[in-house]
XYZ file of C-alpha atoms in Angstrom:
520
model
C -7.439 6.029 -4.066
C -9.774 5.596 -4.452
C -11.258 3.131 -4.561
C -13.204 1.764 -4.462
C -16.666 -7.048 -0.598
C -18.860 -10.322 0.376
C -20.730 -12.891 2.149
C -20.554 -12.730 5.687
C -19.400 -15.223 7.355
C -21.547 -14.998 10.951
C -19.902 -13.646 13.758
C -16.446 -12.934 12.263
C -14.732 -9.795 11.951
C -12.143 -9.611 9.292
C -9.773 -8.843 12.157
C -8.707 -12.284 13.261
C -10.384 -12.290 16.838
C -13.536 -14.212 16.101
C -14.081 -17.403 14.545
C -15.360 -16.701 10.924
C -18.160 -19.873 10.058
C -20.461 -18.849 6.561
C -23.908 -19.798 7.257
C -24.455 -23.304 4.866
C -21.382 -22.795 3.106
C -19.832 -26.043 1.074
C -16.204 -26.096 -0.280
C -15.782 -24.118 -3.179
C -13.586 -24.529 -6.216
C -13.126 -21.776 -8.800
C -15.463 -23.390 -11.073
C -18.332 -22.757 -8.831
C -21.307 -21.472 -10.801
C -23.392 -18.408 -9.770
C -26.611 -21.299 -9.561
C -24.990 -22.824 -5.833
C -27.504 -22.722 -3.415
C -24.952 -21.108 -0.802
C -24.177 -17.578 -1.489
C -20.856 -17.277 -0.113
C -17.518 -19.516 -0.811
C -16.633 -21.208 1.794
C -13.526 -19.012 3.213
C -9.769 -20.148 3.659
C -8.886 -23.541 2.362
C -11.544 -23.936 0.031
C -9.939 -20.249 -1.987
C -8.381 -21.314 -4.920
C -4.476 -20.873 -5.573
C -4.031 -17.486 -7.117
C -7.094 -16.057 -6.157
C -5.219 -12.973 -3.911
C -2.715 -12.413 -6.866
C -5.492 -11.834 -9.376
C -7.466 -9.281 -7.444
C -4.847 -7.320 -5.809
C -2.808 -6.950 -8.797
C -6.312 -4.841 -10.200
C -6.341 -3.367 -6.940
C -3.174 -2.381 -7.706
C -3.250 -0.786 -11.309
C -5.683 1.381 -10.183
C -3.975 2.804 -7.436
C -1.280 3.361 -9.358
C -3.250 4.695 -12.045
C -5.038 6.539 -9.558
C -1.662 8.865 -8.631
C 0.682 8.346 -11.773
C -0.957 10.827 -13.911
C -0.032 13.375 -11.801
C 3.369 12.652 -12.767
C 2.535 12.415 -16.543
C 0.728 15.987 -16.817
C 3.601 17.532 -17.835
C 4.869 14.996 -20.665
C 1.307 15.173 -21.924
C 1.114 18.563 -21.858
C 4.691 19.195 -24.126
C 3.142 16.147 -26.512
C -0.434 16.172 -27.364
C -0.612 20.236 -27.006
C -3.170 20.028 -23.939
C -4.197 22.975 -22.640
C -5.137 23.471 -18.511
C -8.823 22.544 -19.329
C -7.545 19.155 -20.785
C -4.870 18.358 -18.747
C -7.155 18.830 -15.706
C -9.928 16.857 -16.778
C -7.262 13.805 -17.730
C -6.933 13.588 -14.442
C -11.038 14.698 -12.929
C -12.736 12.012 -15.945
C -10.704 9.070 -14.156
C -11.593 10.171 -10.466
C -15.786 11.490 -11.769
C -16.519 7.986 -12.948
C -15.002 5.856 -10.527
C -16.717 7.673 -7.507
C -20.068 7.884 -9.649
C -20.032 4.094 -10.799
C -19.248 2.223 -7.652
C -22.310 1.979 -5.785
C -24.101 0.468 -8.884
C -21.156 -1.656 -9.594
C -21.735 -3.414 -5.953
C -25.275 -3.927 -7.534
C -24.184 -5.949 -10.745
C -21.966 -7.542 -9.023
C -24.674 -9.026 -6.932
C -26.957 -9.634 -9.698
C -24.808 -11.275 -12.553
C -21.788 -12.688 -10.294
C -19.048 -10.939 -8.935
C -16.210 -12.664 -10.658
C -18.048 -12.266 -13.899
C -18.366 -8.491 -13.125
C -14.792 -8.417 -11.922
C -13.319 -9.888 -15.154
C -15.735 -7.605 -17.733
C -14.176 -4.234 -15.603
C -10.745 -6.174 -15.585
C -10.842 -6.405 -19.414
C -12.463 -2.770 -20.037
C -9.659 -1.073 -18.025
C -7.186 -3.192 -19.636
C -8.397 -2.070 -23.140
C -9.079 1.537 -22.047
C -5.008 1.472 -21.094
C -4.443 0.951 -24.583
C -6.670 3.664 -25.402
C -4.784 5.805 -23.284
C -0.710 4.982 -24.078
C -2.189 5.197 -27.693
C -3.905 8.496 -27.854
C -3.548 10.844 -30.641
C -5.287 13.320 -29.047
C -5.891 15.102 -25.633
C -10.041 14.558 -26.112
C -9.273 11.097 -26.844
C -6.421 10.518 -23.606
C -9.480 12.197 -21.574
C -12.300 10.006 -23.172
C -10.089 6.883 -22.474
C -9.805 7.957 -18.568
C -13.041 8.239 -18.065
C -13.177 4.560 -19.590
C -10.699 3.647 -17.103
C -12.561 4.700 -14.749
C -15.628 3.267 -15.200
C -13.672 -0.081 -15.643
C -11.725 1.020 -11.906
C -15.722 1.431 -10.408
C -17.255 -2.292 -11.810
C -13.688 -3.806 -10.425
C -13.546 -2.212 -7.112
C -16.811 -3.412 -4.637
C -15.860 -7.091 -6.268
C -12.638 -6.976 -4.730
C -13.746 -6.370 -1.226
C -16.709 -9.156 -1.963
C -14.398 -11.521 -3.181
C -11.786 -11.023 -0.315
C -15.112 -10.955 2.328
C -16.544 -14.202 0.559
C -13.698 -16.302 -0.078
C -11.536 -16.259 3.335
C -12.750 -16.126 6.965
C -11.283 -15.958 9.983
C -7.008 -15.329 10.665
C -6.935 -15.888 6.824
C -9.556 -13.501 5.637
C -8.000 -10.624 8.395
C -4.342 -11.481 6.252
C -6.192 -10.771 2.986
C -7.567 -7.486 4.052
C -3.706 -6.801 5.492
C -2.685 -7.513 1.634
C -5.206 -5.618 0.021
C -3.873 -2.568 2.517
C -1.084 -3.195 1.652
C -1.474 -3.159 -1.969
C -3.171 0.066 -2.178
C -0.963 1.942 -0.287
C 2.297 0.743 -2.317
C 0.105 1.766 -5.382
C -0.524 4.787 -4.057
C 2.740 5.799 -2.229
C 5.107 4.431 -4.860
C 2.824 5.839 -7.714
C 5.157 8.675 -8.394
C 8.065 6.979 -8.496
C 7.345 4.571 -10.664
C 5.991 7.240 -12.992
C 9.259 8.983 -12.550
C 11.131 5.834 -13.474
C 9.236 4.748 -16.469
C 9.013 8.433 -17.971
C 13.308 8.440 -17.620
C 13.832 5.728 -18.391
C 11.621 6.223 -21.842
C 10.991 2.640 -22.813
C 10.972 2.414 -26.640
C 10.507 5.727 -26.590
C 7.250 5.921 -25.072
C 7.976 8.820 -22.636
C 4.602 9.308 -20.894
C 2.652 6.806 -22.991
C 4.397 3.610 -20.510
C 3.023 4.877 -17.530
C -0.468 3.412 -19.557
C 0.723 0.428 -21.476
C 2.339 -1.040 -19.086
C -1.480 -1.986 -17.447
C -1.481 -4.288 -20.987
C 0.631 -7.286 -19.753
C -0.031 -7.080 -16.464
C -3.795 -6.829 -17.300
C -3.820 -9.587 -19.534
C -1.995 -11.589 -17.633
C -4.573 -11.733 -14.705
C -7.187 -11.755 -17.405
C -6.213 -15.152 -18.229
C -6.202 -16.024 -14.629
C -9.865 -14.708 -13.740
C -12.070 -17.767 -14.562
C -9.266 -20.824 -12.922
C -8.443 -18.502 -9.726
C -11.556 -16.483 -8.582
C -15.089 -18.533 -7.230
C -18.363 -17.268 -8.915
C -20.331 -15.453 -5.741
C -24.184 -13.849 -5.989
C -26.476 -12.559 -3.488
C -29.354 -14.497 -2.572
C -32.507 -13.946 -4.755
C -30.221 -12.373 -7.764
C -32.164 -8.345 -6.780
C -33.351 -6.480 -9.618
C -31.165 -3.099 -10.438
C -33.543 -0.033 -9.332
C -32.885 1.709 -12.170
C -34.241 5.008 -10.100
C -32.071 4.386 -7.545
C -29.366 3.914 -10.241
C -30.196 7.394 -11.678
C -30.452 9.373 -8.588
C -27.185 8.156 -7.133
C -25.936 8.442 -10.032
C -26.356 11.941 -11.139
C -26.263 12.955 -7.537
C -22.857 11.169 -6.760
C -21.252 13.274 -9.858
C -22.911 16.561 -8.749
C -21.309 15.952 -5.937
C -18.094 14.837 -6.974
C -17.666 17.514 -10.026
C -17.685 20.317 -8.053
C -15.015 19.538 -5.733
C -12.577 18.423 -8.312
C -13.208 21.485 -10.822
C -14.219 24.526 -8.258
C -10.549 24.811 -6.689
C -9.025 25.761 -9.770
C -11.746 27.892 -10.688
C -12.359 29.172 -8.079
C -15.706 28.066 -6.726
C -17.813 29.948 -9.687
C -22.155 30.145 -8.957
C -22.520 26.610 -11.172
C -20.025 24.739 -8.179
C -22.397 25.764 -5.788
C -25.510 25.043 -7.448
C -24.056 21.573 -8.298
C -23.206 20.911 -4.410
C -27.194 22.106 -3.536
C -28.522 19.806 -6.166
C -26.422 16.927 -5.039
C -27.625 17.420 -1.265
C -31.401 17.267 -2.753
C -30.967 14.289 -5.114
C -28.935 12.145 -2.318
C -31.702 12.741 0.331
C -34.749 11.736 -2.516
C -32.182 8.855 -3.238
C -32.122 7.730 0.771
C -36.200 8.248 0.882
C -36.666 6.598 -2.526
C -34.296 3.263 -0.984
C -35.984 3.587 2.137
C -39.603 3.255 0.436
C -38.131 0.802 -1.699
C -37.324 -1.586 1.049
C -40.235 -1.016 2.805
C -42.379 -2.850 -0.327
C -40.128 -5.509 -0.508
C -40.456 -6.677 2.839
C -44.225 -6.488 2.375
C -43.718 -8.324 -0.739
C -42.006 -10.736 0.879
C -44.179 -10.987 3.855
C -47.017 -11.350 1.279
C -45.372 -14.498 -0.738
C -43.822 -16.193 2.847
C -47.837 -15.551 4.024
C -49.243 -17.635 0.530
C -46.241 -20.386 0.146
C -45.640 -20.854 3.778
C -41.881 -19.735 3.154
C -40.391 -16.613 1.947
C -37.195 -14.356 1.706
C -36.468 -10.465 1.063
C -37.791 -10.608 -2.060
C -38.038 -13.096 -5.170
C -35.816 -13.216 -7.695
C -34.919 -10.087 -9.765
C -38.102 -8.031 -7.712
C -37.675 -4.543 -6.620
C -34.874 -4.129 -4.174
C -33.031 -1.047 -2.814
C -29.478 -0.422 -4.443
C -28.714 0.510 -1.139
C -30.244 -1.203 1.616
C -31.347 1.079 4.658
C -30.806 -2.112 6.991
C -26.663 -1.438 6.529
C -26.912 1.359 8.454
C -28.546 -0.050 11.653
C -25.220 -1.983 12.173
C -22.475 -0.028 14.631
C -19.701 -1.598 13.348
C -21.287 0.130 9.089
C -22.139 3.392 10.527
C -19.507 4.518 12.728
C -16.579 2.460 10.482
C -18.269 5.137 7.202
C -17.280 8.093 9.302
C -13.623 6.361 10.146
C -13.047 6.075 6.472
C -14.679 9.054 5.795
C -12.179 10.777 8.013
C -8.965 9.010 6.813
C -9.534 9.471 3.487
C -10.245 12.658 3.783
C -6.547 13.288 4.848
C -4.691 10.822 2.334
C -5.298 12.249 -1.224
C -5.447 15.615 -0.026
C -1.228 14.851 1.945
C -0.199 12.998 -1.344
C -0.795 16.685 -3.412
C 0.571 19.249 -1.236
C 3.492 16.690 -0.475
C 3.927 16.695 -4.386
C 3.586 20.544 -4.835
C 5.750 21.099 -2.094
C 8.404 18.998 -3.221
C 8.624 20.058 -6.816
C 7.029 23.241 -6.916
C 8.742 24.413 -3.198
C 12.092 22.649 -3.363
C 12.085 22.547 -7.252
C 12.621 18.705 -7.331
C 11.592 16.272 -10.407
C 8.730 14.054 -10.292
C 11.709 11.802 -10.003
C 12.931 13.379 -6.811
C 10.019 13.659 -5.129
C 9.117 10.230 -5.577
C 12.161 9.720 -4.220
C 11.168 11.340 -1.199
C 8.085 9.480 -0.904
C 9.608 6.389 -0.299
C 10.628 7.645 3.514
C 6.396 7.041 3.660
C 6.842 3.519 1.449
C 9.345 2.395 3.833
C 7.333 2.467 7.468
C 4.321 1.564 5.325
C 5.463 -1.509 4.510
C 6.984 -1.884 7.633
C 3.500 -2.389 9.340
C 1.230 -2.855 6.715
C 2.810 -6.602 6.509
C 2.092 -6.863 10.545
C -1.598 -5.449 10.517
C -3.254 -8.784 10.814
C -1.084 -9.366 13.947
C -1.497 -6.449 15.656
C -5.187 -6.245 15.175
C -5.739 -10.246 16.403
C -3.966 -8.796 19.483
C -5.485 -5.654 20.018
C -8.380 -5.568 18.072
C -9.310 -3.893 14.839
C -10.702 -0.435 16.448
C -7.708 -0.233 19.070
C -5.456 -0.475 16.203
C -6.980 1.794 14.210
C -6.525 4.249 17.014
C -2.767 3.514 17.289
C -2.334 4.293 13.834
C -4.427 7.036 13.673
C -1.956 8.850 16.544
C 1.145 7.657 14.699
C 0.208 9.951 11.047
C -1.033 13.106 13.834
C 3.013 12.130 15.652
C 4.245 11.934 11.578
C 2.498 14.851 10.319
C 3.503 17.032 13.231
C 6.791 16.458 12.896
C 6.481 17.478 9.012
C 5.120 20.873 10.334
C 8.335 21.132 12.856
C 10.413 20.269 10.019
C 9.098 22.907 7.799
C 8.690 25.337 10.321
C 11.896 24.896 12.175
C 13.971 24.788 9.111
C 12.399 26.070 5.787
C 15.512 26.298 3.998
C 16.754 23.237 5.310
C 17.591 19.561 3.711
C 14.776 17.913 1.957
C 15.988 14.882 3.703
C 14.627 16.647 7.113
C 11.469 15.680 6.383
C 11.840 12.198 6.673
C 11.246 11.183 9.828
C 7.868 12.663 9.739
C 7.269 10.857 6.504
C 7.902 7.837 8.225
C 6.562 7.759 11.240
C 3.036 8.676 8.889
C 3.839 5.746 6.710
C 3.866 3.483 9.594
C 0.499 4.906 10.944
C -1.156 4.502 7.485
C 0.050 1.035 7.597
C -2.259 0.120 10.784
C -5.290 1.913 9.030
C -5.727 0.997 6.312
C -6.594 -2.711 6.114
C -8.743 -2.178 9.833
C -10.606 0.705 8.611
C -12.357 -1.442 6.009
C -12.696 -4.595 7.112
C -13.997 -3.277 10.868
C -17.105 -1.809 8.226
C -17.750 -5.047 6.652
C -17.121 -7.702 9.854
C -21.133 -7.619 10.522
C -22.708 -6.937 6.593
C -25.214 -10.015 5.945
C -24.558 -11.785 3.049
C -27.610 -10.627 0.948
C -26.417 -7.022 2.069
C -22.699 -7.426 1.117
C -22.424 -5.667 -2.878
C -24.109 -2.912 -1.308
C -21.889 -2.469 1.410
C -18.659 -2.574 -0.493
C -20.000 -0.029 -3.511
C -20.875 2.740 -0.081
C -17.597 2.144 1.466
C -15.582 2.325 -1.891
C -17.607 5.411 -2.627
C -17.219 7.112 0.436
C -13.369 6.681 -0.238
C -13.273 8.370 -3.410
C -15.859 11.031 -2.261
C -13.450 11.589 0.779
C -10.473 11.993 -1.300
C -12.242 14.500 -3.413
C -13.365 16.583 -0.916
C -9.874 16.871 1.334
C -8.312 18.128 -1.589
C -10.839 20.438 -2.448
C -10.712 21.638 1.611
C -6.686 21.152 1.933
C -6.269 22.799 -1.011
C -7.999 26.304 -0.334
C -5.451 25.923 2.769
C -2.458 25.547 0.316
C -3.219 28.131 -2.274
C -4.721 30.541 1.115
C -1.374 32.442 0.464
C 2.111 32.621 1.486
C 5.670 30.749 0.390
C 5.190 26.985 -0.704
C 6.901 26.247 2.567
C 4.366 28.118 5.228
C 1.176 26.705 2.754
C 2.457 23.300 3.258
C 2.916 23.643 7.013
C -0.640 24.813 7.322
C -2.250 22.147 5.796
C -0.191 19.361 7.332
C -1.472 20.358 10.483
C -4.744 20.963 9.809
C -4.239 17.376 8.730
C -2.312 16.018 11.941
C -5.729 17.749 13.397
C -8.227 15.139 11.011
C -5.704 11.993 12.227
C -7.158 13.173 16.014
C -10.290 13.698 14.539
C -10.037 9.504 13.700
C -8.796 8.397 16.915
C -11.655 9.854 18.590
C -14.050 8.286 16.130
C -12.383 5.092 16.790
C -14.517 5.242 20.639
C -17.641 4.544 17.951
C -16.544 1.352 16.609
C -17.497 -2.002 18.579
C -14.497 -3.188 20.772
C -13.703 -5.989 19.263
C -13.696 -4.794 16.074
């Protein structure tokens, strides 16, 4: 869920307990050109009407896009004649090029604008939709997810930007509580949906509507991009770093490939390599930034030395794709390993809950995404109230409280499974619930705790780590759940295992909670 932000405003945190000023800032309309002299919109009443519709409704379609598939596998399989290699890679293509995309996508969107980078991946995963209710073909349905993802990577860091630069203060903590929200109804409700919209077989459609319905919604906030959303650019426009674009690049889908393929294949030599490789080309990527920013500071110490004034670096010079400087913040570096943690637990509980359900208690996608509602339900519950809790107690405290609430939720799973394996679905529940209403106070704190302290000039960068680190954490708990789930035994004593392993990882994330700054 992937997904995979913006000026910073100076001593705010997106949590509501600090005033939230940006630096210089002037009142903004959505016809604010990338060539203003301030680099961030100035933050609650100067956000145009509109503005939170357009992105989280993206935000949206690709969390739901994200976790529908999974219900469609089947359908496609019957239709287009897919075989397990297909069907597999219909869903790894989508998940591959999001994770791989988004760093450089925070790039561009610092370069060229973020709303202009926003609409162009708004309008490529709006046509690649199309692409995929209409194709004739498995090759093609995987070719057109792979699209879509791409599309899901250039929209993603923009969203965070545009939330970071556009609100401040109680407001900006309330759009962070919506964009929570709106991922987790994405992702929660993602089956169900699909369930409803493959019975119900709109024009006879079957499968196909869990794609084409993206095409009115899509277009719709298409039309809305340009009136609703304010242009925003870091200072200086940075050049690309077309090495650092390659190494992260290929290093980010060595990385990635392997732990969505080796499961099912069971970890063959090539996984491993692949995993090696990507270790290698991520630490030359970190020394090749690192070297990076060291010449543009002397650049810039040179040109502030000869013209008496100076900045990072002049327009369009050399400049790390990721800046080394993030990670000398407290609030960046231990709020990484906070998402890294949590999302290392929600992908991963979203499949075994699914296998369980239909593969264990033999329901339909329709059933189980019945059952996932219990979660829906105490999600929404406190997802709407995360902004409130967190002005009260802080970002990090609340965090922690939700953190303890999906261990409490997830233990009670196990207990439910344990205690009564042949027992009513409907025993689960409670423990569904209680996790809901724990991912509900994590969600919106856990990112905007990692952006409260990101400089402006720093901010596309930010949001393309912290969206990666997302989709690399969902990878990898499903590739490490899953050897726990397929590690033997009934459907029922697999699924108990790995929900508390998991309960275990929601501990793991209260204690990394003592990292983050208090009043975060």
């Amino acid at each position: 869920m992937s997904s995979v932000l913006t000026a910073r405003p100076s001593t705010a945190t997106a949590t509501g307990n600090a005033t939230d000023n940006a630096p210089g800032a002037a009142s903004n309309t959505a016809s604010t050109t990338a060539s203003t002299t301030a680099p961030e919109v100035e933050a609650a009443a100067g956000a145009p009407r509109g503005l939170l519709a357009v992105v989280l409704t993206a935000t949206f379609m690709t969390a739901l896009d994200f976790f529908v598939v999974n219900v469609a596998v089947p359908s496609v399989q019957a239709d287009l004649g897919a075989g397990p290699a297909a069907v597999q890679w219909v869903i790894a293509g989508f998940s591959l090029a999001l994770a791989a995309g988004l760093v450089t996508a925070g790039r561009l969107g610092d370069r060229y604008g973020r709303r202009r980078v926003f609409g162009l991946g708004l309008a490529l995963f709006t046509l690649a939709s199309a692409g995929c209710g209409l194709a004739p073909t498995a090759a093609a349905l995987v070719g057109a997810r792979v699209v879509q993802g791409l599309a899901a990577a250039l929209m993603g860091p923009q969203v965070l930007a545009i939330l970071r630069t556009a609100f401040s203060g109680a407001a900006q903590a309330r759009a962070f509580a919506r964009y929570g929200l709106t991922m987790g109804v994405g992702a929660v409700f993602g089956q169900l949906i699909g369930g409803l919209l493959i019975r119900a077989d709109l024009f006879g459609l079957g499968w196909r509507s869990c794609f084409l319905i993206n095409l009115p919604i899509g277009l719709a906030a298409l039309a809305l991009v340009r009136r609703c959303l304010p242009e925003s650019r870091a200072p200086q426009r940075p050049g690309l770093d077309p090495v650092g674009v390659l190494l992260v690049t290929t290093a980010l889908t060595a990385l990635v490939l392997p732990l969505i393929q080796g499961p099912a294949q069971g970890w063959p030599l090539w996984t491993w390599l692949c995993l090696g490789g990507a270790v290698a080309l991520l630490a030359g990527f970190v020394v090749h930034q690192h070297r990076t920013r060291t010449r543009a500071t002397a650049t810039a110490t040179a040109t502030a030395t000869g013209s008496g004034s100076g900045s990072d670096s002049a327009p369009g010079s050399a400049a790390p794709l990721v800046d080394t400087r993030l990670f000398r913040t407290r609030a960046f570096g231990a709020g990484l390993l906070a998402q890294l943690a949590f999302w290392l637990g929600q992908a991963s509980f979203f499949l075994v809950l699914a296998l369980y359900l239909q593969l264990g208690r033999g329901l339909d996608a329709l059933g189980a995404g019945l059952v996932f509602t219990a979660i829906g339900l105490g999600y929404l519950l406190t997802s709407n109230a995360t902004h409130r809790v967190a002005a009260r107690l802080g970002g990090a405290r609340t965090i922690g409280v939700g953190g303890l609430l999906m261990a409490v939720g997830l233990g009670l799973l196990a207990l439910a499974v344990y205690g009564a394996p042949g027992g009513s679905v409907w025993w689960l529940t409670p423990g569904l619930f209680v996790d809901g209403l724990g991912m509900g106070l994590v969600i919106a704190p856990v990112t905007s705790v990692v952006l409260a302290g990101v400089e402006p000039q720093l901010v596309g960068s930010a949001a393309g780590v912290l969206a990666t680190v997302q989709q690399v954490g969902g990878a990898l708990g499903i590739a490490l759940i899953g050897l726990l789930y397929y590690g033997g035994g009934d459907p029922a004593a697999a699924f108990g295992r790995s929900v508390t392993a998991l309960a275990v990882l929601e501990l793991v994330l209260v204690g990394l909670v003592r990292l983050l700054p208090r009043k975060g």
